[in-house]
CSV table of C-alpha atoms in Angstrom, one decimal:
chain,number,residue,atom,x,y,z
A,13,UNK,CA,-11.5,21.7,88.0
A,14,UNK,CA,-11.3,20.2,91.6
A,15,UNK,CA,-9.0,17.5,90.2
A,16,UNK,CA,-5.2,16.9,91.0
A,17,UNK,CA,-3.7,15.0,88.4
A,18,UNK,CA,-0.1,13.1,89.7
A,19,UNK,CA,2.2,11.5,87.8
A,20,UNK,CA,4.1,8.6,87.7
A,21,UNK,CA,1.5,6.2,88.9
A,22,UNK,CA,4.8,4.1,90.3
A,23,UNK,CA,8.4,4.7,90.3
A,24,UNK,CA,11.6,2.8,90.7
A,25,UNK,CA,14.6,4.5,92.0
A,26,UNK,CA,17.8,3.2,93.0
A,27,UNK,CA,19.2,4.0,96.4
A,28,UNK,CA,20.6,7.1,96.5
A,29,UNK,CA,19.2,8.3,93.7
A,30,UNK,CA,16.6,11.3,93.0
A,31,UNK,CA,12.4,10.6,93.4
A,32,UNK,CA,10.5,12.9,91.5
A,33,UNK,CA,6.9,13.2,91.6
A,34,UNK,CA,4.5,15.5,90.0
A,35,UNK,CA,1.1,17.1,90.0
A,36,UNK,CA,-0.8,19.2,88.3
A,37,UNK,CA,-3.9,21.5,89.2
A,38,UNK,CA,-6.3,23.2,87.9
A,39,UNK,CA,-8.2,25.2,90.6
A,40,UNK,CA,-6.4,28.6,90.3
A,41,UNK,CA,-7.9,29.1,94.0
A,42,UNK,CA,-6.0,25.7,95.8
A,43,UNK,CA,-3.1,28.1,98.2
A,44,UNK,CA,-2.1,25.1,100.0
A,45,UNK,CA,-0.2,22.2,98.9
A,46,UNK,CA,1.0,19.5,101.1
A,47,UNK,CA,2.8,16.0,100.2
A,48,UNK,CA,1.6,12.9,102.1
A,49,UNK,CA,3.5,9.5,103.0
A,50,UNK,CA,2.0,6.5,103.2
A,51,UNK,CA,3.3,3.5,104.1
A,52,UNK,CA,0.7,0.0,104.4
A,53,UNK,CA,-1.9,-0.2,106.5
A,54,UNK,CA,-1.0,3.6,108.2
A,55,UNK,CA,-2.8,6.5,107.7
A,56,UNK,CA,-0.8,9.4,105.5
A,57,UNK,CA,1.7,11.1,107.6
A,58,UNK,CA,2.4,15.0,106.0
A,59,UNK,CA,5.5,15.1,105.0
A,60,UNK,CA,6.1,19.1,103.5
A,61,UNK,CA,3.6,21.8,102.4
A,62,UNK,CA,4.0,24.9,100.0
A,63,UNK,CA,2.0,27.8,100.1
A,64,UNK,CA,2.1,29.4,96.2
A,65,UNK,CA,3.8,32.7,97.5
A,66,UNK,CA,7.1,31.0,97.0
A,67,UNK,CA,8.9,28.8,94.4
A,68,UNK,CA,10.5,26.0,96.7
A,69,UNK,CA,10.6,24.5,100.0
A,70,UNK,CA,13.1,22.2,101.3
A,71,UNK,CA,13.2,20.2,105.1
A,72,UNK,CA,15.9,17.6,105.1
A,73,UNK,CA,15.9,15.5,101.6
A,74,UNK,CA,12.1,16.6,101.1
A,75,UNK,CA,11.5,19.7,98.1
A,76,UNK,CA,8.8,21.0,97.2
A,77,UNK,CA,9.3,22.9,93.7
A,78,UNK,CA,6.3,25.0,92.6
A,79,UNK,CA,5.2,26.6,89.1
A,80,UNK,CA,2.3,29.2,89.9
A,81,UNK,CA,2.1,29.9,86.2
A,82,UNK,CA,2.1,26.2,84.8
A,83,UNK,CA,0.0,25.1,87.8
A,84,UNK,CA,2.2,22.3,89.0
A,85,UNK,CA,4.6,21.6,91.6
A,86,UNK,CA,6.9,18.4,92.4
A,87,UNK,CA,8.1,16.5,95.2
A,88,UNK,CA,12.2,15.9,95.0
A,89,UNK,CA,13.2,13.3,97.5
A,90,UNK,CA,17.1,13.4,97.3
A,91,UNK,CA,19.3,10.6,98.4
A,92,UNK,CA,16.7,7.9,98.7
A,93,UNK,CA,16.8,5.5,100.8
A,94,UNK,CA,15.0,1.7,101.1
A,95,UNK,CA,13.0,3.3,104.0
A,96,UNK,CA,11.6,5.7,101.4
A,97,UNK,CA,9.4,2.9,99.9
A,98,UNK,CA,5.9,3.8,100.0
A,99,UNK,CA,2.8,5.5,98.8
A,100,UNK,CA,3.2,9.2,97.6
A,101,UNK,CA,0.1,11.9,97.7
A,102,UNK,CA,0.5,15.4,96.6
A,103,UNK,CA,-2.8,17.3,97.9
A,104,UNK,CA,-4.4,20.8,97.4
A,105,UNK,CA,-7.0,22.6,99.6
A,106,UNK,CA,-8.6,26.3,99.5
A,107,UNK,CA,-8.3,28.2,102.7
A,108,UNK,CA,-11.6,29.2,104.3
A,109,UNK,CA,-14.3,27.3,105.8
A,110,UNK,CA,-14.1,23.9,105.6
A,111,UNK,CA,-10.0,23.4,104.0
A,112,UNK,CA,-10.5,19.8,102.5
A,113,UNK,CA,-7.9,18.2,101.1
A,114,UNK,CA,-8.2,17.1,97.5
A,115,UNK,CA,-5.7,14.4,96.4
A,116,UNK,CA,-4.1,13.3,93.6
A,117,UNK,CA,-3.9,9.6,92.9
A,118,UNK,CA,-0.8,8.8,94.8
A,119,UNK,CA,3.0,7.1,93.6
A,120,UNK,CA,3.8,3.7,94.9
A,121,UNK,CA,8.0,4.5,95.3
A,122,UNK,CA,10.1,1.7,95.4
A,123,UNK,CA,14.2,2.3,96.4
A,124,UNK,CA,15.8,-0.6,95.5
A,125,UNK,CA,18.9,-0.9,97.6
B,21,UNK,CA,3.4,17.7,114.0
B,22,UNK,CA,-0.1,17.3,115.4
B,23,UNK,CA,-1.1,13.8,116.8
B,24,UNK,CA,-4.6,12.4,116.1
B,25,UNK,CA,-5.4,9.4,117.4
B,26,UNK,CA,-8.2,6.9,115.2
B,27,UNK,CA,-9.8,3.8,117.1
B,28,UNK,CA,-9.8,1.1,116.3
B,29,UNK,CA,-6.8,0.3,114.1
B,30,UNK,CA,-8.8,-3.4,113.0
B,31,UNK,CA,-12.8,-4.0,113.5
B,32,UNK,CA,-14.3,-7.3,111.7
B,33,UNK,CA,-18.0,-7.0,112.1
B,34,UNK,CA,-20.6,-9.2,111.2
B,35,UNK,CA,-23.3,-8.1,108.6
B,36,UNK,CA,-26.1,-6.3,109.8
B,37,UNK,CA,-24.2,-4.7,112.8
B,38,UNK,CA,-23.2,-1.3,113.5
B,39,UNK,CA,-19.5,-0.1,114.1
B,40,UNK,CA,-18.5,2.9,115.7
B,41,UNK,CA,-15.2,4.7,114.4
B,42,UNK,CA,-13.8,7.5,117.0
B,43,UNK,CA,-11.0,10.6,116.0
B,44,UNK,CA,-9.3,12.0,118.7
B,45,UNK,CA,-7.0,14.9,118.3
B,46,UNK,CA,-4.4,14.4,121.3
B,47,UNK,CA,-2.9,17.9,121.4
B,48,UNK,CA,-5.1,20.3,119.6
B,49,UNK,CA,-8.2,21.7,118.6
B,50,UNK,CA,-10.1,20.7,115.6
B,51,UNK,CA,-13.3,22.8,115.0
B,52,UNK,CA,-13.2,20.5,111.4
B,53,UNK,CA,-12.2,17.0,111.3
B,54,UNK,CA,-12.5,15.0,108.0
B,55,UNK,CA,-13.4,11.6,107.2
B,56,UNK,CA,-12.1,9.5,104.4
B,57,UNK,CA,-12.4,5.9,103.1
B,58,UNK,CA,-9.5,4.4,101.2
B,59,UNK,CA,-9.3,1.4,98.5
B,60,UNK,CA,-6.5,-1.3,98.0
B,61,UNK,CA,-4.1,0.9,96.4
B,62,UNK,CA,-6.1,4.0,95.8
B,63,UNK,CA,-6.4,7.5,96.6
B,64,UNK,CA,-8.3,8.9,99.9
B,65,UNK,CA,-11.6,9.8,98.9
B,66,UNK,CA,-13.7,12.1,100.9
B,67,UNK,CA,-16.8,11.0,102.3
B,68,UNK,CA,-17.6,13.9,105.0
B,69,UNK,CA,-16.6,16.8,107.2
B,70,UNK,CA,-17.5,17.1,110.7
B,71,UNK,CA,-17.9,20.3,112.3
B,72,UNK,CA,-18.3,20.6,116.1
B,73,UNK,CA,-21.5,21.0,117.0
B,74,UNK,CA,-23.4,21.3,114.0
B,75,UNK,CA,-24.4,18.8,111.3
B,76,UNK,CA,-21.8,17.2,108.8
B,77,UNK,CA,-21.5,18.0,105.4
B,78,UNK,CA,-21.5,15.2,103.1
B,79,UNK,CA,-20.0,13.9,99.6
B,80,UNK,CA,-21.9,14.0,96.8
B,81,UNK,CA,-23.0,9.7,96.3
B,82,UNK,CA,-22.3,9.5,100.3
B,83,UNK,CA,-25.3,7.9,102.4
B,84,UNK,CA,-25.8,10.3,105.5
B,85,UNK,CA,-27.8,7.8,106.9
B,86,UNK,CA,-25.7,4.8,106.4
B,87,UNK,CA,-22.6,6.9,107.7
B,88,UNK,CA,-23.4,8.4,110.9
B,89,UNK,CA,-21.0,11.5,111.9
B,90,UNK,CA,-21.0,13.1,115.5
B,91,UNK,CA,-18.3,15.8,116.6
B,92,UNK,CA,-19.6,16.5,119.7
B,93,UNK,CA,-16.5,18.3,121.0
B,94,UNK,CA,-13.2,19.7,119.4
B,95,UNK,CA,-11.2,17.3,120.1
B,96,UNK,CA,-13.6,14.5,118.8
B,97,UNK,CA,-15.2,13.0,115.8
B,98,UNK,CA,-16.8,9.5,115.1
B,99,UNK,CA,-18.2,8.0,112.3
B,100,UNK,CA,-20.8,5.0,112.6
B,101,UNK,CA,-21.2,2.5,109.8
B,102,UNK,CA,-24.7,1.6,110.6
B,103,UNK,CA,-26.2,-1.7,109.4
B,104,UNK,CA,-23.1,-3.0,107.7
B,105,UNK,CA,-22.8,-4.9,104.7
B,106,UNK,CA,-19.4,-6.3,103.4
B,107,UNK,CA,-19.3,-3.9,100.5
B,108,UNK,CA,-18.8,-1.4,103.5
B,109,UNK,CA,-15.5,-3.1,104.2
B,110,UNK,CA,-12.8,-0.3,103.4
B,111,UNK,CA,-10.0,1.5,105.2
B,112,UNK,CA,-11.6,4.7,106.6
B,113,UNK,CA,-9.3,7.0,108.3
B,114,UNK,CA,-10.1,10.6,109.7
B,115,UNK,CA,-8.1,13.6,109.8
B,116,UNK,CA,-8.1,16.9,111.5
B,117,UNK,CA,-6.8,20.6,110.9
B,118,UNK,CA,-4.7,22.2,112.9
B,119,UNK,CA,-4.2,26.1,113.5
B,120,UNK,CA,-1.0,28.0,114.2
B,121,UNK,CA,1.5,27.1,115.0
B,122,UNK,CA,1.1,23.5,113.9
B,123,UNK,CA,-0.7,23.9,110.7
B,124,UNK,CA,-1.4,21.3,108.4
B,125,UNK,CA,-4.1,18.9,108.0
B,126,UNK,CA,-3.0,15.4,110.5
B,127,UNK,CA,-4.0,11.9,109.9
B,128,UNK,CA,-5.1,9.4,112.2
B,129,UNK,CA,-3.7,5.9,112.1
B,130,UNK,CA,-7.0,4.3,110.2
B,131,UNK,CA,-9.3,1.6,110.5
B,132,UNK,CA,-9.2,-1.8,109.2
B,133,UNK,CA,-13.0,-2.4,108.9
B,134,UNK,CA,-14.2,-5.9,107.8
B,135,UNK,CA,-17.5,-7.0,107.6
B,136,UNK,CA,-18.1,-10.7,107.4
């Protein structure tokens, strides 16, 4: 039940063209859900977070769609870009106490220019 | 967003050694900082969280012993490998949480650990 499922396990987009990532949860409790970018040898930088009170989230080319009732919610990056290349996570935490993170298993992206 | 600041970015260590890890948030507060360890191309698994000034709570399969936690202050957390053995060699990287308003859980840089 503390699992986050994510799905593809890699993708190949062209550039300019729509990423879409997805995850799936089964911990009706999780309230927070951020999306992490990795690139090689970095640690995961956040990139955009959705609390489940609302049904989408946008900064810049990053959106975050969520489905309280289906228990999933996507990552949308428009436009890609070559620069976009890199590791994925979609996470989910409980608020209280301690607020770890659980992760899915992360999307290698490749834009291809 | 929130910086934290991990050091050292690369440690090889001989076996048998012990290597300290340390997790500096650079302009906030963490009361919780959390360490991970990370395989070639897979997820961040959790092995602990630190609390200031108390104890650290620990992953189920996680040796407490082996993997020495201290948060003596809230703005730092380390992690020791004790007695090393290459099976130890991982990228381990720690994170904090920030409060209002920069809220959201912040990522240091990692740590390259190698242990010959």
């Amino acid at each position: 039940q503390q699992q986050v499922k994510q799905s593809p396990q890699s993708l190949i987009v062209q550039k300019g063209g729509i990423s879409i990532i997805n995850c799936a949860y089964e911990n009706t409790a999780f309230d927070y859900f951020p999306w992490y970018q990795q690139f090689p040898g970095k640690g995961p930088a956040l990139l955009i977070a959705i609390r489940p009170d609302v049904s989408e989230k946008k900064e810049g080319r990053f959106t975050i769609s969520f489905n309280k009732s289906a228990k999933q919610f996507s990552l949308h990056i428009m436009d890609s870009q070559p620069g976009d290349s890199a590791t994925y996570f979609c996470a989910a935490s409980v608020s209280g106490a301690t607020n770890k993170l659980i992760f899915g298993t992360g999307t290698l992206l490749a834009v291809q220019p | 967003g929130a910086v934290v600041s991990q050091h050292p970015s690369r440690v090889i260590c001989k076996s048998g050694t012990s290597v300290k890890i340390e997790c500096r948030s650079l302009d906030f507060q963490a009361t919780t900082m959390f360490w991970y360890r990370q395989f070639p191309k897979q997820s961040l698994m959790l092995m602990a969280t630190s609390n200031e000034g108390s104890k650290a709570t620990y992953e189920q399969g996680v040796e407490k012993d082996k993997f020495l936690i201290n948060h003596a202050s809230l703005t730092l957390s380390t992690l020791t490998v004790t007695s090393a053995h290459p099976e130890d060699s991982s990228f381990y990287i720690c994170s904090a949480r920030a409060g209002a308003p920069k809220v959201g859980a912040f990522f240091g840089q990692g740590t390259r650990l190698t242990v010959v």
